[in-house]
PDB file of C-alpha atoms in Angstrom:
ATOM      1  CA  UNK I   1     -14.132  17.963   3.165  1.00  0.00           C
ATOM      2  CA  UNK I   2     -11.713  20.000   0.942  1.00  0.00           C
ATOM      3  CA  UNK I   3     -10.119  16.802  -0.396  1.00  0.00           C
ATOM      4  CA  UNK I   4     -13.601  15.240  -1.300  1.00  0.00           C
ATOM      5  CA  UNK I   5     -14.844  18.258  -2.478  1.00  0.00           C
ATOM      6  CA  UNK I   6     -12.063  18.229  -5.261  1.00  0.00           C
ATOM      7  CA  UNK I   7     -12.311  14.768  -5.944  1.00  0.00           C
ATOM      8  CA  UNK I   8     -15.746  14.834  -6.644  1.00  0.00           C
ATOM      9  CA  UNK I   9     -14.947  18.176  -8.961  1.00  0.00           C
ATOM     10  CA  UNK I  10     -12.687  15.642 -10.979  1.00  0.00           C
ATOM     11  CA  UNK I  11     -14.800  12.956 -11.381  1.00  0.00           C
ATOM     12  CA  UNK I  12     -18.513  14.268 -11.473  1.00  0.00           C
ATOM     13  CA  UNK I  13     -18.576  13.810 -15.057  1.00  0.00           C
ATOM     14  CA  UNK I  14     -17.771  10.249 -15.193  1.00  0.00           C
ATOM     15  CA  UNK I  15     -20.699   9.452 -12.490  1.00  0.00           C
ATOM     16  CA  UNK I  16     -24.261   8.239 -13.843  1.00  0.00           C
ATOM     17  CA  UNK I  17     -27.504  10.444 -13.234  1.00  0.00           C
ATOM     18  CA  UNK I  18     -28.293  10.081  -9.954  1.00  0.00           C
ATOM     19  CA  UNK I  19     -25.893   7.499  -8.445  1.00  0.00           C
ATOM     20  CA  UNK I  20     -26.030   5.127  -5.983  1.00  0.00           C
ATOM     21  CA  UNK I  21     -23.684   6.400  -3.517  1.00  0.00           C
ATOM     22  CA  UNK I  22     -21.455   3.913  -0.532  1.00  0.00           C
ATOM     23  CA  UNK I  23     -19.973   5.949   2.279  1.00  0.00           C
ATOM     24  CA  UNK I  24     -18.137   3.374   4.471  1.00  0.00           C
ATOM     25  CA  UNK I  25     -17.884   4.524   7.870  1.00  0.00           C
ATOM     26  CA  UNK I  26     -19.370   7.837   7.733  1.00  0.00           C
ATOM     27  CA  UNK I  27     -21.082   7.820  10.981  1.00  0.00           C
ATOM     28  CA  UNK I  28     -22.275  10.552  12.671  1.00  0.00           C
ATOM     29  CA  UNK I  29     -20.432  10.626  16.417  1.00  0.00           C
ATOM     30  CA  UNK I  30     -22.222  13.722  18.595  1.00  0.00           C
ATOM     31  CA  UNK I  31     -22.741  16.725  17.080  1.00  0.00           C
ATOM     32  CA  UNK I  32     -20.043  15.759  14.107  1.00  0.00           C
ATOM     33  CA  UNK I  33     -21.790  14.467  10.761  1.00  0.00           C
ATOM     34  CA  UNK I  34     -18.787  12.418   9.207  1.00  0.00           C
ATOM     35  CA  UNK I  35     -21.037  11.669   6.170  1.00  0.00           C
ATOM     36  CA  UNK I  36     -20.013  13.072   2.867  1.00  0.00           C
ATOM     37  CA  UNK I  37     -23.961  13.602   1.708  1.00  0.00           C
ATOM     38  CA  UNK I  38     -24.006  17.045   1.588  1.00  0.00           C
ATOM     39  CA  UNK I  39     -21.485  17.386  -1.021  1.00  0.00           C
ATOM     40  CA  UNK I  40     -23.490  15.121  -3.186  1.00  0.00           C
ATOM     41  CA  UNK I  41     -26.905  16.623  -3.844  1.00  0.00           C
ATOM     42  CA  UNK I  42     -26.653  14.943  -7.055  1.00  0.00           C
ATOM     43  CA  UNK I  43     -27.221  11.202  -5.616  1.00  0.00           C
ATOM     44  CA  UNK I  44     -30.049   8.801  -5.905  1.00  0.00           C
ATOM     45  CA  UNK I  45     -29.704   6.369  -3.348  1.00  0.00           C
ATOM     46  CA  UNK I  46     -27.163   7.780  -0.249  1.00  0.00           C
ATOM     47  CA  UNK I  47     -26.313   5.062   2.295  1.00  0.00           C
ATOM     48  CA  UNK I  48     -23.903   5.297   5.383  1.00  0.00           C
ATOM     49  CA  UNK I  49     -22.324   1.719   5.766  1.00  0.00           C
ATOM     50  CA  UNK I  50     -20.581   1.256   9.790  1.00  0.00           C
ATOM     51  CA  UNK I  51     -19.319  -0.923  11.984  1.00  0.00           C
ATOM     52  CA  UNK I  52     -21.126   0.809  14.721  1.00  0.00           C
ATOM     53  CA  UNK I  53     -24.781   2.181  14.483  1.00  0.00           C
ATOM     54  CA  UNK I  54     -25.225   6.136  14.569  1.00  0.00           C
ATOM     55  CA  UNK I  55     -28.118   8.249  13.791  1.00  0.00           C
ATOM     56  CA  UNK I  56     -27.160   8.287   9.823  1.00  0.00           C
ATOM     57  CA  UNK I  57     -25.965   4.734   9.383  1.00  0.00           C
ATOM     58  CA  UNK I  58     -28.523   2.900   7.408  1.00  0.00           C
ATOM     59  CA  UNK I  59     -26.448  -0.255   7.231  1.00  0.00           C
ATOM     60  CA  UNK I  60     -24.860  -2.138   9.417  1.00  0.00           C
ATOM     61  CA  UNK I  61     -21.931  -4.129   8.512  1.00  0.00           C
ATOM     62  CA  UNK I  62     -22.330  -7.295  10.946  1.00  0.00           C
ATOM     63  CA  UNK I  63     -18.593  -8.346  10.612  1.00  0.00           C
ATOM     64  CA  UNK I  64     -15.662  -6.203  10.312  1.00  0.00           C
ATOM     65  CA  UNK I  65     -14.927  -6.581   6.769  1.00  0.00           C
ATOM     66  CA  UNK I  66     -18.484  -7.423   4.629  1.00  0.00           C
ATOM     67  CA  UNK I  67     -20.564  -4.442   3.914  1.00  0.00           C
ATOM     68  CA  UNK I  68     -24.046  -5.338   3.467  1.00  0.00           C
ATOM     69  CA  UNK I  69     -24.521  -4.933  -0.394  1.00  0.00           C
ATOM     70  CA  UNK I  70     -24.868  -7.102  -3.106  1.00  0.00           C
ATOM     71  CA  UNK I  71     -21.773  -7.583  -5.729  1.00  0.00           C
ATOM     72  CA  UNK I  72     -21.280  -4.744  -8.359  1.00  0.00           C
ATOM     73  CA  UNK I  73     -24.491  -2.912  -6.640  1.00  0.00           C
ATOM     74  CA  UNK I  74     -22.889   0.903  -5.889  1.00  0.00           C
ATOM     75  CA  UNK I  75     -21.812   3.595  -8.891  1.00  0.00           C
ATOM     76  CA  UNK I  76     -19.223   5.357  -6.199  1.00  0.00           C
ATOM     77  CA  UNK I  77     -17.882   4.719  -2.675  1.00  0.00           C
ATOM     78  CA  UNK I  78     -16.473   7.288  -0.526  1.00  0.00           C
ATOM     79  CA  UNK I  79     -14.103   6.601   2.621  1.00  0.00           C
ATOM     80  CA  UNK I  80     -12.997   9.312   4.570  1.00  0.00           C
ATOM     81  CA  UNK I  81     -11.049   9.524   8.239  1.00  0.00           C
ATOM     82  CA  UNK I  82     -11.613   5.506   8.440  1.00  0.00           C
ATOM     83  CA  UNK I  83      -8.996   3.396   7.188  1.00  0.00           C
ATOM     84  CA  UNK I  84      -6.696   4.724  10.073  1.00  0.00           C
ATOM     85  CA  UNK I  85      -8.497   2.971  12.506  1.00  0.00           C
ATOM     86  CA  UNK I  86      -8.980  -0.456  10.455  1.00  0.00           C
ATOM     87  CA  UNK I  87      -6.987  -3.292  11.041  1.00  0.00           C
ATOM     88  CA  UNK I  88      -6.787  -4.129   7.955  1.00  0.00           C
ATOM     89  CA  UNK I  89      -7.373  -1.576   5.383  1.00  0.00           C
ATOM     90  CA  UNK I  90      -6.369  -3.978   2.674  1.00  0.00           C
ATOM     91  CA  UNK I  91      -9.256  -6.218   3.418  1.00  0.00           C
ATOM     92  CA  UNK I  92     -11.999  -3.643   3.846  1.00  0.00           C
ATOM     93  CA  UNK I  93     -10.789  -1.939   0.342  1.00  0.00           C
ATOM     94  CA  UNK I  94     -11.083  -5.064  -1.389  1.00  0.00           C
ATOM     95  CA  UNK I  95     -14.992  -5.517   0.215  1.00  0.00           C
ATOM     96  CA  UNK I  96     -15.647  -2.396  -1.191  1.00  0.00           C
ATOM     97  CA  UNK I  97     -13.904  -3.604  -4.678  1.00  0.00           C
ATOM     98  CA  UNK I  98     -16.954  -6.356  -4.773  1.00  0.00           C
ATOM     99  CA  UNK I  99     -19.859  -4.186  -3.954  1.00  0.00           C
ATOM    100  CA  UNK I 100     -18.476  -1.203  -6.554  1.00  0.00           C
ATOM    101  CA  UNK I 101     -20.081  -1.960  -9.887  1.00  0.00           C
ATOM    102  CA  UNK I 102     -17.474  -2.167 -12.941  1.00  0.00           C
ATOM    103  CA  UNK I 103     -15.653   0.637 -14.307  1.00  0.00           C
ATOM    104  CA  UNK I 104     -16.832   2.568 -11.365  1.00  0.00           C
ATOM    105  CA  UNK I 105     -14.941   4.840  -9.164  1.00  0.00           C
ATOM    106  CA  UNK I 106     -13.453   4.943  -5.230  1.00  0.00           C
ATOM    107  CA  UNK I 107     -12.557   7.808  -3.834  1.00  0.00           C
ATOM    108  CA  UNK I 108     -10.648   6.639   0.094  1.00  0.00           C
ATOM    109  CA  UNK I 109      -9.369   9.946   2.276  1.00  0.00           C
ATOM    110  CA  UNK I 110      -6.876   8.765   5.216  1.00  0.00           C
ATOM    111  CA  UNK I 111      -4.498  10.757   7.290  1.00  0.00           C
ATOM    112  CA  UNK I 112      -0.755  10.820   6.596  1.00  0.00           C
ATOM    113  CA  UNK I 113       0.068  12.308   9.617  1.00  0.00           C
ATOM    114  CA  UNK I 114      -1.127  13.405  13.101  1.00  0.00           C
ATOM    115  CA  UNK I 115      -1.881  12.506  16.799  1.00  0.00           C
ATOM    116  CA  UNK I 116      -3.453   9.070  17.609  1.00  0.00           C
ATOM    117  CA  UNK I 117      -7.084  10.030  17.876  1.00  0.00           C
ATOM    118  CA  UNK I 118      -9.369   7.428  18.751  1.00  0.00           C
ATOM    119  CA  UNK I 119      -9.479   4.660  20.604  1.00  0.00           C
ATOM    120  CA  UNK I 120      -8.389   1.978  17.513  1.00  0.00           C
ATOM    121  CA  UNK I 121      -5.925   3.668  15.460  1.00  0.00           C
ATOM    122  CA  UNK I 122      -3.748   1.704  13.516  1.00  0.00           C
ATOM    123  CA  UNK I 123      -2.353   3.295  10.501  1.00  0.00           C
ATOM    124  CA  UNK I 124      -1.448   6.861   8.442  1.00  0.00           C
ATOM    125  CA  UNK I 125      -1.340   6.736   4.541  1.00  0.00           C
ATOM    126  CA  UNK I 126       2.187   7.720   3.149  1.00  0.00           C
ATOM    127  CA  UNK I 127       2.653   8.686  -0.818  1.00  0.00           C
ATOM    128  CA  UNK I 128       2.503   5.245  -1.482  1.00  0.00           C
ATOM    129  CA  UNK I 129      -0.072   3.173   0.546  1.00  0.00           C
ATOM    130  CA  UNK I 130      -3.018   3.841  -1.877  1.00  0.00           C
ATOM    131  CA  UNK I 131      -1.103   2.849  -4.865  1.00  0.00           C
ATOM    132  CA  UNK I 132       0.169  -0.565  -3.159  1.00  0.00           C
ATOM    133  CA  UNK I 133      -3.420  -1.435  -1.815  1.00  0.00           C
ATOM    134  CA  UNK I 134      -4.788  -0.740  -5.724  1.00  0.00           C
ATOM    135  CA  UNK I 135      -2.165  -3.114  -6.816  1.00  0.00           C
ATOM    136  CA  UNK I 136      -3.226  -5.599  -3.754  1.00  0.00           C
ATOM    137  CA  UNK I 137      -7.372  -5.252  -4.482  1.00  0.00           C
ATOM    138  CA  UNK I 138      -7.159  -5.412  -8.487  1.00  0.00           C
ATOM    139  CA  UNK I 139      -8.328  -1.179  -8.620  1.00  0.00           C
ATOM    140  CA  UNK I 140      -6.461   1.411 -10.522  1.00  0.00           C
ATOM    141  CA  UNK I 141      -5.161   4.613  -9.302  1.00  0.00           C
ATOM    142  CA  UNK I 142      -6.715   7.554 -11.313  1.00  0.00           C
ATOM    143  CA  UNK I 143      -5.504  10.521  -8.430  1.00  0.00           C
ATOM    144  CA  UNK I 144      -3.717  10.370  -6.155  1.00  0.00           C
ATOM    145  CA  UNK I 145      -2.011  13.066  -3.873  1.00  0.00           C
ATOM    146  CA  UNK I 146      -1.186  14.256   0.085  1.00  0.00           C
ATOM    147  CA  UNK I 147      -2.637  17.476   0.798  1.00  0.00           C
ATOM    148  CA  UNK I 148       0.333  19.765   1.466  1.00  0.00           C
ATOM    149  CA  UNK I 149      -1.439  22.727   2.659  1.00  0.00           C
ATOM    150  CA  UNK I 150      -1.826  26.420   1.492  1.00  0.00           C
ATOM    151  CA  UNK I 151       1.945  27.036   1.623  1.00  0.00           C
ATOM    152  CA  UNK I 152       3.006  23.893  -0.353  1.00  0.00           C
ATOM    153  CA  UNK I 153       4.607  22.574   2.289  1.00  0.00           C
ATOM    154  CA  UNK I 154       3.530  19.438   4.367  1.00  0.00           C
ATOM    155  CA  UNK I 155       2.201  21.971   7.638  1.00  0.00           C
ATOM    156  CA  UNK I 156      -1.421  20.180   8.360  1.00  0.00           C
ATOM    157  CA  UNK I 157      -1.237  18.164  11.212  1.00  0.00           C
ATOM    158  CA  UNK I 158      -3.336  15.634   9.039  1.00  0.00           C
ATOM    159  CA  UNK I 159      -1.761  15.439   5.573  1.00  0.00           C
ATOM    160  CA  UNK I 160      -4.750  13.662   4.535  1.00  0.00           C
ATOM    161  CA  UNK I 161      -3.608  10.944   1.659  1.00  0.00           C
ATOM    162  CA  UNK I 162      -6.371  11.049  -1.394  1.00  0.00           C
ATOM    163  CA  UNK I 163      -7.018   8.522  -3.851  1.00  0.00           C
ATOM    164  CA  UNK I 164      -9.097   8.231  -6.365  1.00  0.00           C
ATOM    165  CA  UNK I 165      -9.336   4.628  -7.713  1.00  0.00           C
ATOM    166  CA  UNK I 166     -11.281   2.500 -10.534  1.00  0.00           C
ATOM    167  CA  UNK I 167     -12.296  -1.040 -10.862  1.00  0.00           C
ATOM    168  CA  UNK I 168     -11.351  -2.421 -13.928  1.00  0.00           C
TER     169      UNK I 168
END
């Protein structure tokens, strides 16, 4: 949430009036709401895109890399804690590419470190992943850093990876 939280503080400013907002695979799993909607009071339209339903999902993506929105449709997306477990991050980035309107902004949060934690979990996010999938999926990087703790030193057993990226 910290990570987010200062993203958003950086970017806020660039984001219309009341945005349309695309949080891809921010399902709620138990008691844990993975959604980023309460840092975003600000937002018009809030949707929770998954693979999987869950009690805050409103759409359902009905193949593993097509969210269910129309080209250029969404003013910002917001991945958090998802790519990890993604076969193909590359692919599902690019998806969100189409659906993001121009000039509009991504903001993906993915761990750098830590255990394996769930039952598909494929990848962590080193200092340079987000800046070679940008290049891949035609974004550019406007942030991007690896959370390094209160010490300065590399001592979460996450290191979440945050990026903040544009489409041309």
């Amino acid at each position: 949430m910290q990570n987010a939280e200062r993203a958003l503080s950086m970017i806020k400013s660039e984001l219309p009036e009341s945005p349309t907002v695309l949080d891809v695979g921010g399902r709620s799993t138990g008691k844990q709401d993975r959604s980023y909607r309460k840092l975003m009071p600000f937002a018009g339209d809030y949707w929770v895109a998954d693979i999987n339903e869950g009690a805050n999902v409103t759409h359902i993506m009905t193949e593993e890399y097509v969210l269910p929105f129309e080209e250029g449709s969404i003013d910002l997306i917001i991945s958090g804690q998802t790519l990890e477990h993604v076969k193909n991050p590359f692919r599902l980035v690019s998806e969100m590419r189409r659906v993001l309107k121009d000039n509009a902004l991504m903001i993906l949060i993915a761990p750098s470190g830590g255990r394996n934690h769930d039952e598909v979990d494929c990848w962590r996010f080193m200092r340079d992943s987000f800046k070679a999938i940008s290049e891949e999926c035609g974004l550019t990087v406007v942030k991007d850093w690896v959370y390094t703790g209160p010490s300065g030193r590399r001592d979460n057993q996450w290191d979440d990876h945050t990026a903040i990226l544009r489409k041309p």
